[in-house]
mmCIF file of C-alpha atoms in Angstrom:
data_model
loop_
_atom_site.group_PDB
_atom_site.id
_atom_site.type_symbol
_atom_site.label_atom_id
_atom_site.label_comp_id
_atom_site.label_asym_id
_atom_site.label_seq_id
_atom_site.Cartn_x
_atom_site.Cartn_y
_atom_site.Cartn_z
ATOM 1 C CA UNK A 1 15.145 -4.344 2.897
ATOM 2 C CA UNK A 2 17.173 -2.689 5.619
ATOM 3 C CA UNK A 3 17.023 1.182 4.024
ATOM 4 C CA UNK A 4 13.212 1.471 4.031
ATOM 5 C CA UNK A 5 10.755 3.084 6.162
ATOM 6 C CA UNK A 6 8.923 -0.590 6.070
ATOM 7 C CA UNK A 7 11.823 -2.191 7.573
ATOM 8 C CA UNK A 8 11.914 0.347 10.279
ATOM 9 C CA UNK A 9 8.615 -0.224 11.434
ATOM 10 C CA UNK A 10 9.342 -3.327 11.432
ATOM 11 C CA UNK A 11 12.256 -3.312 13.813
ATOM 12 C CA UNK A 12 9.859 -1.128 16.122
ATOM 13 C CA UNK A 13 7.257 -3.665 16.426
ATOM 14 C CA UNK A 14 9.603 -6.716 16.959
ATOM 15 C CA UNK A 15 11.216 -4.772 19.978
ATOM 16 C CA UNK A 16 7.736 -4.149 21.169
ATOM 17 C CA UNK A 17 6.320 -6.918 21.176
ATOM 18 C CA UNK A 18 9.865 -8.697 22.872
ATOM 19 C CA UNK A 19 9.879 -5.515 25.081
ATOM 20 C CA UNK A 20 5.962 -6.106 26.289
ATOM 21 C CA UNK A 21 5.290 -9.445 26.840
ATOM 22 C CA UNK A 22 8.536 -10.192 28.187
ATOM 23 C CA UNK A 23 8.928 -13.969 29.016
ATOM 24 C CA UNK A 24 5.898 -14.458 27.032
ATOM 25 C CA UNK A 25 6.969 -14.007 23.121
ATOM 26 C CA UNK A 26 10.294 -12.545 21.780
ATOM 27 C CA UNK A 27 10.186 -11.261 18.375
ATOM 28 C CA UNK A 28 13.836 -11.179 16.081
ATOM 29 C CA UNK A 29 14.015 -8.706 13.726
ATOM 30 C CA UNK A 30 15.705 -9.614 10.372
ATOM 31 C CA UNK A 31 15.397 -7.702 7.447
ATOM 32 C CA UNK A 32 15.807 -9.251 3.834
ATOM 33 C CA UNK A 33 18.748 -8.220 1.676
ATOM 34 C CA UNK A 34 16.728 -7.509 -1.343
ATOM 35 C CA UNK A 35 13.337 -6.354 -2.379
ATOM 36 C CA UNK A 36 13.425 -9.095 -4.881
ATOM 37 C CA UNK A 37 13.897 -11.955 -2.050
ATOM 38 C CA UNK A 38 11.582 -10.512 0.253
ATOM 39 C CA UNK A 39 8.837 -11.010 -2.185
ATOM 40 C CA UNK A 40 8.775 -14.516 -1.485
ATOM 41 C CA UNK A 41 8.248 -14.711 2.200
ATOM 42 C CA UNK A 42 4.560 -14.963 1.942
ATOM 43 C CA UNK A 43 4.829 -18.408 1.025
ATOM 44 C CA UNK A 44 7.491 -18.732 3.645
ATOM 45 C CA UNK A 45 5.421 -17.993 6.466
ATOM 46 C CA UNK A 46 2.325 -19.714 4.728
ATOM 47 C CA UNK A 47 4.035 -23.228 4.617
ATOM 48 C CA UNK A 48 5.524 -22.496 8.317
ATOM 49 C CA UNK A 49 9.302 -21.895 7.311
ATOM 50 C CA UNK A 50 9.429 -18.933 9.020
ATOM 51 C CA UNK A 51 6.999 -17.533 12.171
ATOM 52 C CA UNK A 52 5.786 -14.076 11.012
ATOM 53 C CA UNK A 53 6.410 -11.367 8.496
ATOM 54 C CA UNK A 54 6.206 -7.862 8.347
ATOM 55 C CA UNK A 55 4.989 -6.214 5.280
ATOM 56 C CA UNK A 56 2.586 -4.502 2.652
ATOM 57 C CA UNK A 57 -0.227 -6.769 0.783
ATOM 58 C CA UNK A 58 1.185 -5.108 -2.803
ATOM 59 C CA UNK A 59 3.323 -8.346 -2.871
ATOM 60 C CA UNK A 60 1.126 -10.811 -2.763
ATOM 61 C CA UNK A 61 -1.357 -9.784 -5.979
ATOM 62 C CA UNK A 62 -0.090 -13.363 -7.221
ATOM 63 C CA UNK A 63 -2.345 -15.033 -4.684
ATOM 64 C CA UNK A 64 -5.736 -12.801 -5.119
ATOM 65 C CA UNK A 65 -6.249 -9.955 -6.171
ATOM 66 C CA UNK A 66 -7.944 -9.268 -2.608
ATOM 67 C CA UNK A 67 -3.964 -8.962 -1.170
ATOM 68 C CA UNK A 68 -3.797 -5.778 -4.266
ATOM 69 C CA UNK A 69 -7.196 -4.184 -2.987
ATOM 70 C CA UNK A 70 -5.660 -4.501 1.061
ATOM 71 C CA UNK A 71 -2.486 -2.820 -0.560
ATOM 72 C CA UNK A 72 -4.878 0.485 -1.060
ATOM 73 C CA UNK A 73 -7.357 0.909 -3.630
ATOM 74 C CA UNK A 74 -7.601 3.522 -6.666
ATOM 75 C CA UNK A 75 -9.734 6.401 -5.451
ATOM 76 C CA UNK A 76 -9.957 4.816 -2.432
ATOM 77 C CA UNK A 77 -10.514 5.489 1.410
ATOM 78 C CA UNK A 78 -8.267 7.926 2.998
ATOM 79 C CA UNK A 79 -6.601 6.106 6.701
ATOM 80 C CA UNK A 80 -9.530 7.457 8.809
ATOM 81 C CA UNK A 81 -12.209 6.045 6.304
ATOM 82 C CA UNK A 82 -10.063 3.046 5.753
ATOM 83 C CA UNK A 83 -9.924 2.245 9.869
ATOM 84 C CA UNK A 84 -13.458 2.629 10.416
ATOM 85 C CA UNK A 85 -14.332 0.032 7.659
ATOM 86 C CA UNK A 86 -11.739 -2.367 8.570
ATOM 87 C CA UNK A 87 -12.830 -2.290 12.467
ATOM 88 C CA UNK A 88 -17.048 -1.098 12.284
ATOM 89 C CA UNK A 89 -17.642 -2.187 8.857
ATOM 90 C CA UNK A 90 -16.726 -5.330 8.949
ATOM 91 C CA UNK A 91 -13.532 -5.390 6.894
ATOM 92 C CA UNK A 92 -11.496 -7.408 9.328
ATOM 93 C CA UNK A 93 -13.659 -10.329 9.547
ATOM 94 C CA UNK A 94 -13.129 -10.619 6.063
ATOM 95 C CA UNK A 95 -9.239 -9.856 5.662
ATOM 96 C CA UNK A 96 -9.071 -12.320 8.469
ATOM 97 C CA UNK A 97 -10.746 -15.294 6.532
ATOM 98 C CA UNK A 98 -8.343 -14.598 3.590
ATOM 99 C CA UNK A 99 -5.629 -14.795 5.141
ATOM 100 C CA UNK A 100 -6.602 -17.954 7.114
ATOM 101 C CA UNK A 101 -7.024 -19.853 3.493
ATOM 102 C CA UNK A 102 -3.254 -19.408 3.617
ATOM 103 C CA UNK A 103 -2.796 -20.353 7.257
ATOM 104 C CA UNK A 104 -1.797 -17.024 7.843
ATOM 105 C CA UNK A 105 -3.232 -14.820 11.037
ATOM 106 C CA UNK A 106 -2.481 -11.300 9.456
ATOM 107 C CA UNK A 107 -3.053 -8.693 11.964
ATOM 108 C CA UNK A 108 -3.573 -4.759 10.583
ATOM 109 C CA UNK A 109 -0.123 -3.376 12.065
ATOM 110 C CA UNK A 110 0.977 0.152 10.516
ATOM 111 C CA UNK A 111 -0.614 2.553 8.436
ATOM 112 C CA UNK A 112 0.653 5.724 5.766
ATOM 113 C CA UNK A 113 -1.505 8.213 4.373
ATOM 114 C CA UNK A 114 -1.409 8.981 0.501
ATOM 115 C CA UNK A 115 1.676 8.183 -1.118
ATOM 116 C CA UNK A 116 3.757 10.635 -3.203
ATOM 117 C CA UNK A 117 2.668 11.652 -6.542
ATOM 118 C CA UNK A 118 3.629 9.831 -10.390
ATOM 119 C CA UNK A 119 7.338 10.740 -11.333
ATOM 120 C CA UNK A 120 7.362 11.245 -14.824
ATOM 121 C CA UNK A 121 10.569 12.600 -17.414
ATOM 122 C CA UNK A 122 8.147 14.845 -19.092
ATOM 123 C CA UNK A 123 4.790 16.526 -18.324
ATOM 124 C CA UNK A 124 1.360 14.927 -18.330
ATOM 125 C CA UNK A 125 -1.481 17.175 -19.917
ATOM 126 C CA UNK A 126 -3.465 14.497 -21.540
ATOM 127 C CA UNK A 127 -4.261 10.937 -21.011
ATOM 128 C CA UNK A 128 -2.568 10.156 -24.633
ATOM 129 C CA UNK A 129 0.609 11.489 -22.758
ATOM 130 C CA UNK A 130 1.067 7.682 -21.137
ATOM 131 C CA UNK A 131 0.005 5.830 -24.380
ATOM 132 C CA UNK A 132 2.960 3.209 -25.096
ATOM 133 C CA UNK A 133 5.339 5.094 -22.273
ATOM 134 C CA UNK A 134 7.537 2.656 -20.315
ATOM 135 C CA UNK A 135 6.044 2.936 -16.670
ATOM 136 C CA UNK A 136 7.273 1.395 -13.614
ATOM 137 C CA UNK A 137 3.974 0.164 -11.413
ATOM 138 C CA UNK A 138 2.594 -2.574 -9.459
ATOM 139 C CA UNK A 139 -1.188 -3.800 -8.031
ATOM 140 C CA UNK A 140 -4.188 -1.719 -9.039
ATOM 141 C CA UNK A 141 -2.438 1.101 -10.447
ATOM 142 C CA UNK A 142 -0.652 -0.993 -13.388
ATOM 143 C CA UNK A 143 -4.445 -2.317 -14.116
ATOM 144 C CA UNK A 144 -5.438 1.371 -15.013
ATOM 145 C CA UNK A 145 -2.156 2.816 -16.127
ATOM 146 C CA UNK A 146 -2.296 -0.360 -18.951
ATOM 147 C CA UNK A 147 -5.997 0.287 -20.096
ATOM 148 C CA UNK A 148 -5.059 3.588 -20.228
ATOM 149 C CA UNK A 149 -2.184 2.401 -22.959
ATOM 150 C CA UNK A 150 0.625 2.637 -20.796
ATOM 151 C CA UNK A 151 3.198 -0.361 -20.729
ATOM 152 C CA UNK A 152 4.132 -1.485 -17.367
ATOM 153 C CA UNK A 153 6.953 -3.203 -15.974
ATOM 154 C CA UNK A 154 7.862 -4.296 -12.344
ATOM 155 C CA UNK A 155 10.816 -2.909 -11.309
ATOM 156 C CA UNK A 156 12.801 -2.481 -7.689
ATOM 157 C CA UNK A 157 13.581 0.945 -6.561
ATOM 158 C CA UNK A 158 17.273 0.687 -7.849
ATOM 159 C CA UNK A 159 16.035 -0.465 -11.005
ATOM 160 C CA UNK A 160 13.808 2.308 -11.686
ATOM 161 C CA UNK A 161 17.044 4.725 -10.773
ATOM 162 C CA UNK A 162 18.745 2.905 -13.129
ATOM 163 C CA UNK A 163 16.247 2.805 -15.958
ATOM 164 C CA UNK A 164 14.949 6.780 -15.200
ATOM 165 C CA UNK A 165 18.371 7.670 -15.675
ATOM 166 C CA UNK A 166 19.166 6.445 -18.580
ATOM 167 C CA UNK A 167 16.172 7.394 -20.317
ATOM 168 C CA UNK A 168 14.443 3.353 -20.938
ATOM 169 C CA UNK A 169 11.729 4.654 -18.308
ATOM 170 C CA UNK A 170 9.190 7.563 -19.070
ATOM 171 C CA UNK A 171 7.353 7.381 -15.331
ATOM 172 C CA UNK A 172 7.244 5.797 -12.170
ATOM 173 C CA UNK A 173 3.956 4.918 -10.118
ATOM 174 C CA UNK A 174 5.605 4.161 -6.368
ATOM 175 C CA UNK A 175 3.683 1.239 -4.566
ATOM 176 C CA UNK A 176 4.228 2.798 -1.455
ATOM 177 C CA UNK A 177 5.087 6.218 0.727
ATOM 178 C CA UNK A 178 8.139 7.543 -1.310
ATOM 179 C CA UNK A 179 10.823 9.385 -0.472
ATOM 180 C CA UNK A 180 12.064 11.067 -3.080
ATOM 181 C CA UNK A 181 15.708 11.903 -2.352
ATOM 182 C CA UNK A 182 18.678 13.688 -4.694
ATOM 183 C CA UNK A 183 19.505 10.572 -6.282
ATOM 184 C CA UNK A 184 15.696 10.548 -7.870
ATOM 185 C CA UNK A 185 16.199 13.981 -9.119
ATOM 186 C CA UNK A 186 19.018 14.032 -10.497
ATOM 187 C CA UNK A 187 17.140 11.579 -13.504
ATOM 188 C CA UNK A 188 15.367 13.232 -16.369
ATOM 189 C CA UNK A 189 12.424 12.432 -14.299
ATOM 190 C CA UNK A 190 11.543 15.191 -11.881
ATOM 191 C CA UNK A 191 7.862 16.046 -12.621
ATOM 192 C CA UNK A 192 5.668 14.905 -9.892
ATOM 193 C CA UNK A 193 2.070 14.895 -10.018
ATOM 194 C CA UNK A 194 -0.203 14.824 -6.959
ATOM 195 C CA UNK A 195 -2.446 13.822 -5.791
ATOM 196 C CA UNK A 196 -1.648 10.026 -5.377
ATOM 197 C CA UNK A 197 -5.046 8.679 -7.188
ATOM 198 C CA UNK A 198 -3.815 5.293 -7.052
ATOM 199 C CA UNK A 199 -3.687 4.849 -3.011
ATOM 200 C CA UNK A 200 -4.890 7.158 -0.256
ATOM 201 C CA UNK A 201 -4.058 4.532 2.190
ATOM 202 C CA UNK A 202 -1.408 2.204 2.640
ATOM 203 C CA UNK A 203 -1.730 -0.886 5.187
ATOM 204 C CA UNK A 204 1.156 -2.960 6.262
ATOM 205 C CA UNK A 205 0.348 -6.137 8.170
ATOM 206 C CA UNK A 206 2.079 -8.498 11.004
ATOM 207 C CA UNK A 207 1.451 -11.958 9.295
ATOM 208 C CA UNK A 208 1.702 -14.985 11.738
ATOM 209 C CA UNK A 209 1.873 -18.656 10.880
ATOM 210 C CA UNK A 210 -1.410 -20.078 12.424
ATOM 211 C CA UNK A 211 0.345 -22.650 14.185
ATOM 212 C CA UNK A 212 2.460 -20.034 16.169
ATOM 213 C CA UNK A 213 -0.088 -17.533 16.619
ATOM 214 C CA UNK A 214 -2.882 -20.267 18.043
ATOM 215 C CA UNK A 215 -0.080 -21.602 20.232
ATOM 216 C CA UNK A 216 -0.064 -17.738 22.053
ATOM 217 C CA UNK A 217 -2.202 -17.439 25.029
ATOM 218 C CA UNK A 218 -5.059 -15.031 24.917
ATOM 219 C CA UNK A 219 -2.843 -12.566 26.759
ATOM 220 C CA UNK A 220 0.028 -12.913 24.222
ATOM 221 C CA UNK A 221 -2.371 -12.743 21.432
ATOM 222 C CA UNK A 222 -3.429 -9.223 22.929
ATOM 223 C CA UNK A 223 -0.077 -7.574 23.408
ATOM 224 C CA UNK A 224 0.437 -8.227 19.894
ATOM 225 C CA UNK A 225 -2.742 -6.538 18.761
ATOM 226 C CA UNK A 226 -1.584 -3.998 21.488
ATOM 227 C CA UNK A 227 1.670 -3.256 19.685
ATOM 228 C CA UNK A 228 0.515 -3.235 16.483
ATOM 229 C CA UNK A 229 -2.418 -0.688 17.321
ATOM 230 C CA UNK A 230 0.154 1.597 18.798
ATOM 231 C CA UNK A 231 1.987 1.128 15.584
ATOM 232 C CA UNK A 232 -1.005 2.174 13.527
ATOM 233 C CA UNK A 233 -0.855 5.845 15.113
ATOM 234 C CA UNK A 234 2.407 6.196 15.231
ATOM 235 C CA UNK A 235 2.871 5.282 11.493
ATOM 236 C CA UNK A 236 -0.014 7.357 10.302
ATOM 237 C CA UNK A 237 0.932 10.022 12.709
ATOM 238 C CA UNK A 238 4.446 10.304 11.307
ATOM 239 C CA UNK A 239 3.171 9.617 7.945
ATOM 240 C CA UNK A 240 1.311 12.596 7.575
ATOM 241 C CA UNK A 241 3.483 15.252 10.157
ATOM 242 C CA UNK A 242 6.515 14.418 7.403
ATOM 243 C CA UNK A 243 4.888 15.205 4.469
ATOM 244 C CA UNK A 244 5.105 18.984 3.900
ATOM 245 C CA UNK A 245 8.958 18.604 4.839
ATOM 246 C CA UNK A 246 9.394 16.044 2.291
ATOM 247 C CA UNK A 247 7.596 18.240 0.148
ATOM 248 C CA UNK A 248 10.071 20.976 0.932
ATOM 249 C CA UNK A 249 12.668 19.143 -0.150
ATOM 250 C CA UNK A 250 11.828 17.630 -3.081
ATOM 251 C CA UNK A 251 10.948 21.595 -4.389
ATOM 252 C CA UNK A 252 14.256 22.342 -2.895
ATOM 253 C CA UNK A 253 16.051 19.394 -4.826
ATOM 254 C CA UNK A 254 14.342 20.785 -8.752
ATOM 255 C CA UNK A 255 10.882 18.464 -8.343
ATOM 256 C CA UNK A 256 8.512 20.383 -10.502
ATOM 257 C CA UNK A 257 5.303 19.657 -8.672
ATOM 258 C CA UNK A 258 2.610 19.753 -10.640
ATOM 259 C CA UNK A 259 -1.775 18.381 -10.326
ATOM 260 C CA UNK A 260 -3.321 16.156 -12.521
ATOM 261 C CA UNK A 261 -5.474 17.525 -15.282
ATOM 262 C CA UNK A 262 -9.192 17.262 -13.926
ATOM 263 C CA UNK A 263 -10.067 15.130 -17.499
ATOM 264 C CA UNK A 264 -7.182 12.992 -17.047
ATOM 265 C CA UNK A 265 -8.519 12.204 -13.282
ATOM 266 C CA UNK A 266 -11.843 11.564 -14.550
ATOM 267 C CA UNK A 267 -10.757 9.362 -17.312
ATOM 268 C CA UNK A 268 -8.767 7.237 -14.521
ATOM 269 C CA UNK A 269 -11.385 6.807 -12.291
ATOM 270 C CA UNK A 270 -13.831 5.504 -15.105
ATOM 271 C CA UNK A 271 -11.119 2.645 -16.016
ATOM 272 C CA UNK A 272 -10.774 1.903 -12.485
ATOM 273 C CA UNK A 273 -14.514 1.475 -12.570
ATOM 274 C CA UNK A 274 -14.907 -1.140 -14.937
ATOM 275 C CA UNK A 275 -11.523 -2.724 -13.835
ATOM 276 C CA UNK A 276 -13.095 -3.007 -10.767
ATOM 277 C CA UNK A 277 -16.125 -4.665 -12.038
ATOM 278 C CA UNK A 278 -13.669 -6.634 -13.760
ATOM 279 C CA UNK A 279 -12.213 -8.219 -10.844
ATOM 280 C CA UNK A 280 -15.257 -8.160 -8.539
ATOM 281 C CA UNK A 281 -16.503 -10.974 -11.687
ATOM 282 C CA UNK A 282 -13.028 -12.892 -11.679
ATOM 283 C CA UNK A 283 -11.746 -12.830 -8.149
ATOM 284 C CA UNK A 284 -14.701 -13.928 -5.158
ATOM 285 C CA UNK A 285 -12.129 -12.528 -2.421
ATOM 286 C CA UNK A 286 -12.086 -8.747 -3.964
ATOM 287 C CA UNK A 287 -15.625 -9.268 -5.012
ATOM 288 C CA UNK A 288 -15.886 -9.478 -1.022
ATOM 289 C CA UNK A 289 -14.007 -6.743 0.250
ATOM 290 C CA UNK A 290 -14.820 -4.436 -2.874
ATOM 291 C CA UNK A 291 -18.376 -5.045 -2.219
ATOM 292 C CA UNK A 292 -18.358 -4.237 1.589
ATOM 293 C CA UNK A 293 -16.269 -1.235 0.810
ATOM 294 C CA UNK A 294 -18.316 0.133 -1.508
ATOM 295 C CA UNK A 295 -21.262 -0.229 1.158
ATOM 296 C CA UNK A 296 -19.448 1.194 3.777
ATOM 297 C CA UNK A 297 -18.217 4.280 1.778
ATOM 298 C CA UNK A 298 -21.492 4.494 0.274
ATOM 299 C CA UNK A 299 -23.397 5.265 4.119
ATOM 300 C CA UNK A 300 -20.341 6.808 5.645
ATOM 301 C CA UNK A 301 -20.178 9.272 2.930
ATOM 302 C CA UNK A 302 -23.798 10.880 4.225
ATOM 303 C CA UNK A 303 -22.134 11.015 7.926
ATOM 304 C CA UNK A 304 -19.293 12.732 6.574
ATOM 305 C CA UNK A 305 -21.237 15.867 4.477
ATOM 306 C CA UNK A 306 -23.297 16.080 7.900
ATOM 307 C CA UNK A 307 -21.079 15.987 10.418
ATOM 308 C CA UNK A 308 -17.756 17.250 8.966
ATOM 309 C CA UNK A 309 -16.578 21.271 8.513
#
């Protein structure tokens, strides 16, 4: 949809890419009119109706889990950690052969750093606190937030306004970088909790029917990658240089900011465990990229105590 940060990046890339390989490929930007009809443009672009799309995995849970785990992972890497596995520890090869089952070439183009905390009408001091609450969340977050007793529902942002104002929702769990604004506050719901536990990291992707992006030359195929590797720093980059100023202004605008109880962490992070396990049983694709993750984090973790302040 036209008023997100999503759809902005968007626009950048398509006037990139048009803007870099001149004669070569020319890239129209059109943004969907709703949230709800812009979840079905993965199939779109999988059967060929349309060329490309520009969006977040977090949509596309209905096809594999694996597209949830690419959306950013509970606990997971932060956008340094997450880069280094997707290009050195072999993450990419294996995004790329999921996305090929669909006949989809989906190329790593933007990245944001951890989104903004839980929203929630009343405070959070114990993990009873969300048993059989009305919470709006989506991907790997609902998994925990429901074996933790919560109820979830799938909601748009407009819906949540709604349903936070007029009282039918006790907490929303955003499913990516948030912007909370005056409208937000002005709900029942202005307790926000940090940090974001559910996602550290969230990847958008550039996903190209394989017919169109086979039928690019090598040279085409590169200033794409180009653009969407410029995109990656410039997303993160702005990502994490807004943050305190949001921050700012969310305390300015009543947010009562508050940090999730250390038990209440802990007890999250042991259901994402066996949710995990869970999945990695039921779903080969996040088996994959859970396992190679988990690897990865497992060895880079020793660099980082060594070589990191």
């Amino acid at each position: 949809p036209k008023d997100t940060e999503l759809s902005a990046d968007a626009r950048r890339v398509a006037e990139r890419i048009t803007s870099l390989t001149r004669a070569g490929v020319k890239v129209s930007y059109r943004a969907s009119e709703s949230q709800a009809k812009g979840l079905n443009l993965f199939d779109a672009v999988s059967s060929g109706t349309i060329e490309a799309v520009f969006s977040s995995p977090i949509y596309w849970g209905d096809k594999s889990r694996a597209f949830d785990f690419l959306a950013g992972v509970p606990f997971g890497p932060t956008g340094d950690e997450f880069l280094t596995w997707y290009h050195q520890g072999g993450g990419e090869a294996l995004v790329d052969a999921l996305f090929r089952r669909y006949n989809i070439k989906g190329v790593l183009c933007g990245l944001a750093g951890p989104v903004a905390g839980s929203l929630f009408s009343a405070p959070v001091n114990f993990l009873s606190d969300l048993r059989n609450k009305s919470i709006a969340a989506t991907g790997l977050s609902a998994l925990v937030l429901k074996r933790a007793g919560a109820q979830i529902v799938t909601k748009t942002r407009p819906e949540v306004m709604r349903s936070l104002r007029d009282g039918t929702l006790f907490g929303s769990v955003p499913s990516r970088p948030l912007t909370l604004d005056q409208d937000f506050l002005s709900t029942s719901a202005n307790h926000l909790y940090f940090p974001g536990w559910f996602k550290q990291v969230s990847p958008y992707f550039l996903m190209i029917h394989l017919r169109d992006w086979s039928g690019l030359s090598k040279t085409g195929q590169t200033r794409v990658r180009t653009v969407c590797n410029e995109n990656i720093v410039n997303s993160f980059a702005r990502s994490e240089g807004t943050q305190f100023k949001r921050l700012k202004k969310m305390i300015n605008q009543g947010a009562d900011i508050r940090e999730w109880p250390a038990e209440i962490v802990a007890s999250l992070k042991a259901i994402w465990t066996k949710e995990a396990q869970r999945l990695a049983r039921n779903d080969r694709d996040f088996r994959r990229l859970w396992s190679s993750l988990k690897t990865f984090r497992r060895d880079h973790k020793i660099w980082k105590e060594l070589g990191y302040l």
